[in-house]
Amino acid sequence: MSFGIPTVFVSMATGTQGGALARQLRGLGWNVRATVRDIHQPKAKALLEIGVHLTPGDWDDVVALRAALTGCTKAFIGYTANLLDFEAAPRRARLTVRLAREAGVTQAICTTTLGTAMLDEGKEPLIAPTPLFAQHFASKRFVEQAIEDGGFDSWTVLRPGFFMGNFLDPKVWYGYADVPRKGEWANVMTPDLPLGLIDHEYIAKFAAAAFQDPVKFNGIRAGLVTEELPVQEMLDQLAVAIGDGRTLKAHFMTDEEIDKAVASNSWAVFSRERCVRYMGNLANTKELEKLVPGLTTFGQYLERESELVKSTYLLA
Ligand SMILES: NC(=O)c1ccc[n+]([C@@H]2O[C@H](COP(=O)([O-])OP(=O)(O)OC[C@H]3O[C@@H](n4cnc5c(N)ncnc54)[C@H](OP(=O)(O)O)[C@@H]3O)[C@@H](O)[C@H]2O)c1
């Protein structure tokens, strides 16, 4: 630990958002501490190599969390969704908040999902989520509430839209595999409505900016979308980036098809949740650009990730 240099606890450090943030904070010369479930896995080793301090343990491991939080004054908090146990994430958030406060953390940032904005006071969704996803959004909202009520000097809530990385390895294999396998994406959007896309590096950039200016970012719930694109246009750009002449086709599901997905209890958001059609309305890219400039377009993202685009689609 170096004197005067902030020390930040980062959850999901081996994951997409947490990993990007850990790298960006280390780039600033800050100290980063995290728990990891398997200290020998390649992503954990990569974190160790850039000087992230790791403690073995998971989100329920009080001893590991307490050790990882030692010396931290800032915390980035987030959890994966658990549709079998909606209580898990709020319970873990309350635990982490308690331990973070005990450790002396004064600033907390949490990351949830754009859908929670539907639950804000005065917001009426144009299309309500199905009961399953209403519970999912409520679970995420409880996580936000735990951070907001945690007694920190500064809190910020990040609500990311649709990850640009959903079509690349590894996320593509969990819900979007038809894109590489069949050249098609069946989805609940309509041809004219744009999808609110987010680059995970921008999520990290936003969090890093907030950590550097706790007063300015205190009390902000930010919907994070860096570009809005109609689905077919997005797939066309992806096909060009793959570069082997293939086409990728959006299949806009009929009402009948969507109802069938809901009845079968499919968990795939974009096969069943009509409410995501208007998710873009929950973010304001112009305001975001003013707050943290440099919103990534999908084109810029694909260019930056060109090697991953090729390995996902040409080596699969
Ligand atoms: N994909 C989207 O379009 C989208 C949009 C909005 C919000 N989100 C939200 O983003 C979140 C996922 O974030 P991400 O994509 O950055 O993460 P990710 O890449 O899926 O990685 C998940 C991280 O969580 C860790 N983890 C999982 N279960 C754990 C446990 N029980 N104890 C400790 N660590 C655990 C994993 O560690 P290991 O390395 O040990 O597995 C990994 O670091 C989800 O909550 C999702 O709802 C996603």
Coordinates of C-alpha atoms and ligand atoms in Angstrom, one line a residue:
M1 CA 0.0 0.0 0.0
S2 CA 1.5 3.4 -0.9
F3 CA 0.7 6.5 1.1
G4 CA -1.6 9.0 -0.5
I5 CA -2.6 6.7 -3.3
P6 CA -6.2 5.5 -3.2
T7 CA -6.9 1.8 -2.6
V8 CA -10.0 0.4 -4.2
F9 CA -11.9 -2.8 -3.6
V10 CA -13.1 -4.2 -7.0
S11 CA -15.7 -6.9 -7.1
M12 CA -16.1 -9.2 -10.2
A13 CA -12.4 -8.4 -10.9
T14 CA -12.0 -11.5 -13.1
G15 CA -15.1 -10.4 -15.0
T16 CA -15.8 -8.0 -17.8
Q17 CA -16.6 -4.8 -15.9
G18 CA -14.5 -5.4 -12.8
G19 CA -11.5 -6.5 -15.0
A20 CA -11.6 -3.4 -17.1
L21 CA -11.9 -1.2 -14.0
A22 CA -9.0 -3.0 -12.2
R23 CA -6.8 -2.4 -15.3
Q24 CA -7.8 1.2 -15.6
L25 CA -7.2 1.9 -11.9
R26 CA -3.8 0.2 -12.1
G27 CA -3.1 2.4 -15.1
L28 CA -3.7 5.4 -12.8
G29 CA -1.2 3.9 -10.4
W30 CA -3.9 3.2 -7.8
N31 CA -3.9 0.1 -5.5
V32 CA -6.6 -2.5 -6.4
R33 CA -7.7 -5.3 -4.1
A34 CA -10.2 -8.1 -4.9
T35 CA -11.4 -11.5 -3.9
V36 CA -11.3 -14.3 -6.5
R37 CA -12.8 -17.7 -6.4
D38 CA -9.8 -19.5 -8.1
I39 CA -6.5 -17.7 -7.7
H40 CA -4.9 -20.1 -10.3
Q41 CA -7.3 -19.3 -13.2
P42 CA -5.7 -17.3 -16.1
K43 CA -7.7 -14.1 -15.4
A44 CA -6.7 -14.1 -11.8
K45 CA -3.0 -14.6 -12.8
A46 CA -3.3 -11.7 -15.3
L47 CA -4.6 -9.5 -12.4
L48 CA -1.7 -10.5 -10.2
E49 CA 0.7 -9.7 -13.0
I50 CA -0.5 -6.1 -13.1
G51 CA -0.2 -5.8 -9.4
V52 CA -3.8 -6.4 -8.2
H53 CA -3.8 -7.8 -4.6
L54 CA -6.0 -10.9 -4.6
T55 CA -7.5 -12.8 -1.7
P56 CA -9.0 -16.2 -2.4
G57 CA -12.8 -16.3 -1.5
D58 CA -16.2 -15.7 -2.8
W59 CA -19.0 -13.1 -2.2
D60 CA -20.2 -14.9 1.0
D61 CA -16.8 -15.4 2.5
V62 CA -16.7 -12.8 5.4
V63 CA -13.0 -13.5 6.2
A64 CA -11.9 -13.1 2.6
L65 CA -14.0 -10.0 2.0
R66 CA -12.7 -8.4 5.2
A67 CA -9.1 -9.2 4.2
A68 CA -9.6 -7.8 0.7
L69 CA -11.3 -4.6 2.0
T70 CA -8.4 -3.9 4.4
G71 CA -7.0 -0.4 3.7
C72 CA -9.6 0.4 1.0
T73 CA -11.4 3.8 1.0
K74 CA -13.3 3.1 -2.2
A75 CA -15.3 0.1 -3.4
F76 CA -16.8 -1.0 -6.7
I77 CA -19.7 -3.4 -6.0
G78 CA -21.6 -5.7 -8.4
Y79 CA -23.0 -9.2 -8.7
T80 CA -24.0 -11.6 -11.4
A81 CA -27.8 -12.2 -11.8
N82 CA -29.2 -15.2 -10.0
L83 CA -32.7 -15.9 -11.4
L84 CA -33.0 -18.9 -9.0
D85 CA -32.3 -16.8 -5.9
F86 CA -33.3 -13.1 -6.2
E87 CA -32.3 -12.6 -2.5
A88 CA -28.7 -13.5 -3.1
A89 CA -27.4 -10.3 -4.6
P90 CA -29.1 -7.9 -2.1
R91 CA -27.9 -10.1 0.8
R92 CA -24.3 -10.0 -0.6
A93 CA -24.6 -6.3 -1.2
R94 CA -25.6 -5.7 2.4
L95 CA -22.8 -7.9 3.7
T96 CA -20.2 -6.1 1.5
V97 CA -21.5 -2.7 2.5
R98 CA -21.3 -3.6 6.2
L99 CA -17.7 -4.9 5.9
A100 CA -16.7 -2.0 3.6
R101 CA -18.0 0.6 6.2
E102 CA -16.1 -1.3 9.0
A103 CA -12.9 -1.2 6.8
G104 CA -13.2 2.6 6.4
V105 CA -14.6 2.8 2.8
T106 CA -16.1 6.2 2.2
Q107 CA -17.0 6.0 -1.5
A108 CA -19.0 3.2 -3.1
I109 CA -20.0 2.6 -6.7
C110 CA -22.3 -0.2 -7.7
T111 CA -23.2 -1.6 -11.1
T112 CA -26.6 -3.1 -11.8
T113 CA -28.6 -2.8 -15.0
L114 CA -30.5 -0.2 -17.0
G115 CA -33.8 -2.0 -16.2
T116 CA -33.8 -0.8 -12.6
A117 CA -34.5 2.7 -13.9
M118 CA -38.0 1.5 -14.6
L119 CA -38.5 1.2 -10.8
D120 CA -37.4 4.8 -10.1
E121 CA -40.0 7.0 -8.6
G122 CA -42.2 8.7 -11.2
K123 CA -41.1 6.3 -14.0
E124 CA -43.8 4.2 -15.6
P125 CA -42.3 1.7 -18.1
L126 CA -43.9 1.8 -21.6
I127 CA -44.1 -1.9 -21.4
A128 CA -44.0 -3.6 -18.0
P129 CA -41.4 -6.4 -17.5
T130 CA -42.8 -10.0 -17.1
P131 CA -43.1 -11.1 -13.4
L132 CA -39.8 -13.0 -13.6
F133 CA -37.9 -10.0 -14.8
A134 CA -39.8 -7.6 -12.5
Q135 CA -38.2 -9.7 -9.7
H136 CA -34.8 -9.6 -11.3
F137 CA -35.0 -5.8 -11.6
A138 CA -36.2 -5.5 -8.1
S139 CA -33.3 -7.6 -6.9
K140 CA -30.9 -5.3 -8.6
R141 CA -32.7 -2.3 -7.2
F142 CA -32.2 -3.7 -3.7
V143 CA -28.5 -3.9 -4.4
E144 CA -28.6 -0.2 -5.4
Q145 CA -30.6 0.6 -2.2
A146 CA -28.0 -1.1 0.0
I147 CA -25.3 1.1 -1.5
E148 CA -27.4 4.3 -1.3
D149 CA -28.4 3.6 2.3
G150 CA -24.9 2.4 3.3
G151 CA -23.8 5.6 5.0
F152 CA -21.0 6.3 2.5
D153 CA -19.9 9.9 2.0
S154 CA -20.4 9.4 -1.8
W155 CA -22.3 6.8 -3.7
T156 CA -22.9 6.3 -7.4
V157 CA -25.1 3.8 -9.2
L158 CA -24.2 2.6 -12.7
R159 CA -26.9 1.1 -14.9
P160 CA -25.4 -0.4 -18.0
G161 CA -27.4 -1.1 -21.2
F162 CA -26.7 -4.0 -23.6
F163 CA -23.1 -5.0 -23.6
M164 CA -21.3 -4.7 -27.0
G165 CA -19.4 -7.7 -25.9
N166 CA -22.5 -9.9 -25.8
F167 CA -21.7 -11.0 -29.4
L168 CA -18.1 -11.9 -28.6
D169 CA -16.3 -14.7 -26.7
P170 CA -17.1 -15.7 -24.0
K171 CA -20.6 -14.0 -23.6
V172 CA -21.8 -14.9 -27.0
W173 CA -22.0 -18.6 -26.0
Y174 CA -24.4 -17.7 -23.2
G175 CA -27.6 -16.6 -25.0
Y176 CA -26.4 -15.4 -28.4
A177 CA -24.8 -18.5 -29.9
D178 CA -27.1 -18.4 -32.9
V179 CA -25.3 -15.4 -34.2
P180 CA -22.0 -17.3 -34.8
R181 CA -23.7 -20.6 -35.4
K182 CA -26.6 -19.7 -37.6
G183 CA -25.9 -16.1 -38.7
E184 CA -29.2 -15.0 -37.0
W185 CA -30.4 -13.3 -33.9
A186 CA -34.0 -13.8 -32.8
N187 CA -35.0 -10.9 -30.6
V188 CA -37.9 -8.9 -29.2
M189 CA -36.9 -5.6 -30.7
T190 CA -38.6 -4.1 -33.8
P191 CA -36.7 -3.0 -37.0
D192 CA -37.0 0.7 -36.2
L193 CA -36.2 0.8 -32.5
P194 CA -32.6 1.2 -31.5
L195 CA -30.8 -0.9 -28.9
G196 CA -28.9 0.9 -26.2
L197 CA -25.3 -0.4 -26.4
I198 CA -22.6 -0.1 -23.9
D199 CA -18.8 -0.7 -24.1
H200 CA -17.6 -2.2 -20.9
E201 CA -14.4 -0.1 -21.1
Y202 CA -16.6 2.9 -20.9
I203 CA -18.3 1.5 -17.7
A204 CA -14.9 1.3 -16.2
K205 CA -14.0 4.7 -17.4
F206 CA -17.1 6.2 -15.9
A207 CA -16.4 4.4 -12.6
A208 CA -12.8 5.6 -12.6
A209 CA -13.9 9.2 -13.2
A210 CA -16.4 8.9 -10.3
F211 CA -13.7 7.5 -8.0
Q212 CA -11.5 10.5 -8.9
D213 CA -14.3 13.0 -8.2
P214 CA -16.5 11.7 -5.3
V215 CA -18.3 15.0 -4.7
K216 CA -19.3 15.5 -8.4
F217 CA -20.6 12.0 -8.8
N218 CA -22.3 11.6 -5.4
G219 CA -26.0 10.6 -5.6
I220 CA -25.9 9.9 -9.4
R221 CA -27.8 7.0 -10.9
A222 CA -26.4 6.9 -14.4
G223 CA -28.0 4.9 -17.3
L224 CA -24.9 3.8 -19.4
V225 CA -25.4 3.6 -23.1
T226 CA -22.7 4.8 -25.5
E227 CA -24.5 4.3 -28.8
E228 CA -28.1 3.5 -29.8
L229 CA -28.3 1.3 -33.0
P230 CA -31.1 -0.6 -34.7
V231 CA -30.4 -4.3 -34.4
Q232 CA -29.9 -5.0 -38.1
E233 CA -27.5 -2.1 -38.4
M234 CA -25.5 -3.5 -35.4
L235 CA -25.4 -7.0 -37.0
D236 CA -24.3 -5.5 -40.4
Q237 CA -21.4 -3.7 -38.7
L238 CA -20.4 -6.9 -36.9
A239 CA -20.5 -8.9 -40.2
V240 CA -18.2 -6.3 -41.8
A241 CA -15.8 -6.5 -38.9
I242 CA -15.7 -10.4 -39.2
G243 CA -14.8 -9.7 -42.8
D244 CA -15.4 -13.1 -44.4
G245 CA -18.4 -12.0 -46.5
R246 CA -21.0 -13.5 -44.3
T247 CA -24.3 -11.8 -43.5
L248 CA -25.9 -11.7 -40.0
K249 CA -29.7 -11.4 -40.0
A250 CA -32.0 -10.0 -37.3
H251 CA -35.1 -12.1 -36.8
F252 CA -37.7 -9.8 -35.2
M253 CA -39.9 -12.2 -33.2
T254 CA -43.6 -12.3 -33.7
D255 CA -45.9 -11.7 -30.7
E256 CA -46.7 -15.4 -30.9
E257 CA -43.0 -16.4 -30.7
I258 CA -42.4 -14.1 -27.8
D259 CA -45.5 -15.4 -25.9
K260 CA -44.2 -18.9 -26.5
A261 CA -40.8 -18.0 -25.0
V262 CA -42.5 -16.4 -22.0
A263 CA -44.7 -19.5 -21.5
S264 CA -41.6 -21.8 -21.7
N265 CA -40.0 -19.8 -18.9
S266 CA -37.0 -19.0 -21.1
W267 CA -34.6 -16.8 -19.2
A268 CA -33.2 -15.1 -22.3
V269 CA -34.1 -11.5 -21.9
F270 CA -34.1 -10.7 -25.6
S271 CA -36.4 -13.6 -26.4
R272 CA -39.1 -12.7 -23.9
E273 CA -38.9 -9.2 -22.5
R274 CA -40.7 -6.7 -24.7
C275 CA -39.9 -4.0 -22.1
V276 CA -36.3 -3.9 -23.4
R277 CA -37.6 -2.2 -26.6
Y278 CA -37.7 1.1 -24.8
M279 CA -34.6 0.6 -22.6
G280 CA -32.7 3.2 -24.6
N281 CA -35.1 5.9 -23.2
L282 CA -33.7 5.2 -19.7
A283 CA -30.3 6.6 -20.7
N284 CA -29.3 10.0 -21.9
T285 CA -26.2 9.8 -24.1
K286 CA -25.9 13.6 -24.4
E287 CA -25.8 14.1 -20.6
L288 CA -23.4 11.2 -20.3
E289 CA -21.0 12.7 -22.9
K290 CA -21.0 15.9 -20.8
L291 CA -20.3 14.0 -17.6
V292 CA -17.6 11.5 -18.9
P293 CA -16.7 12.3 -22.5
G294 CA -15.6 9.7 -25.1
L295 CA -18.7 7.5 -25.6
T296 CA -17.6 4.5 -27.7
T297 CA -19.5 3.7 -30.9
F298 CA -20.1 0.1 -31.8
G299 CA -17.7 0.6 -34.8
Q300 CA -15.0 1.9 -32.5
Y301 CA -15.5 -1.1 -30.2
L302 CA -15.3 -3.6 -33.1
E303 CA -12.1 -2.0 -34.3
R304 CA -10.5 -2.1 -30.8
E305 CA -11.6 -5.7 -30.3
S306 CA -10.9 -6.8 -33.9
E307 CA -8.7 -9.8 -32.7
L308 CA -11.5 -11.0 -30.5
V309 CA -14.0 -10.6 -33.3
K310 CA -11.9 -12.8 -35.6
S311 CA -11.2 -15.4 -32.9
T312 CA -14.9 -15.6 -31.9
Y313 CA -16.2 -16.0 -35.5
L314 CA -13.4 -17.4 -37.6
L315 CA -11.9 -19.9 -35.2
A316 CA -15.2 -21.1 -33.6
Ligands
LIG1 N1 -24.5 -8.6 -20.5 C1 -25.2 -7.5 -20.5 O1 -25.7 -7.0 -21.6 C2 -25.5 -6.8 -19.2 C3 -26.2 -5.6 -19.2 C4 -26.5 -4.9 -18.0 C5 -26.1 -5.5 -16.8 N2 -25.4 -6.7 -16.8 C6 -25.0 -7.3 -15.6 O2 -23.6 -7.4 -15.5 C7 -23.4 -8.4 -14.5 C8 -22.2 -9.2 -14.9 O3 -21.1 -8.4 -15.1 P1 -19.9 -8.8 -16.0 O4 -20.4 -9.2 -17.3 O5 -18.9 -7.7 -15.9 O6 -19.3 -10.0 -15.3 P2 -18.8 -11.4 -16.0 O7 -17.9 -11.1 -17.1 O8 -20.0 -12.2 -16.2 O9 -18.0 -12.0 -14.7 C9 -18.7 -12.4 -13.6 C10 -17.7 -12.1 -12.4 O10 -18.4 -12.5 -11.2 C11 -17.6 -13.4 -10.5 N3 -18.5 -14.3 -9.7 C12 -19.6 -15.0 -10.1 N4 -20.1 -15.7 -9.1 C13 -19.4 -15.4 -8.0 C14 -19.5 -15.7 -6.6 N5 -20.4 -16.5 -6.1 N6 -18.5 -15.3 -5.7 C15 -17.6 -14.4 -6.2 N7 -17.4 -14.0 -7.5 C16 -18.3 -14.5 -8.3 C17 -16.8 -14.1 -11.5 O11 -15.7 -14.7 -10.9 P3 -15.1 -16.1 -11.5 O12 -14.0 -15.6 -12.4 O13 -14.6 -16.8 -10.3 O14 -16.1 -16.8 -12.2 C18 -16.5 -12.9 -12.4 O15 -15.5 -12.2 -11.9 C19 -24.7 -9.2 -14.3 O16 -25.2 -8.9 -13.0 C20 -25.6 -8.7 -15.4 O17 -26.9 -8.6 -14.9 C21 -25.1 -7.4 -18.0

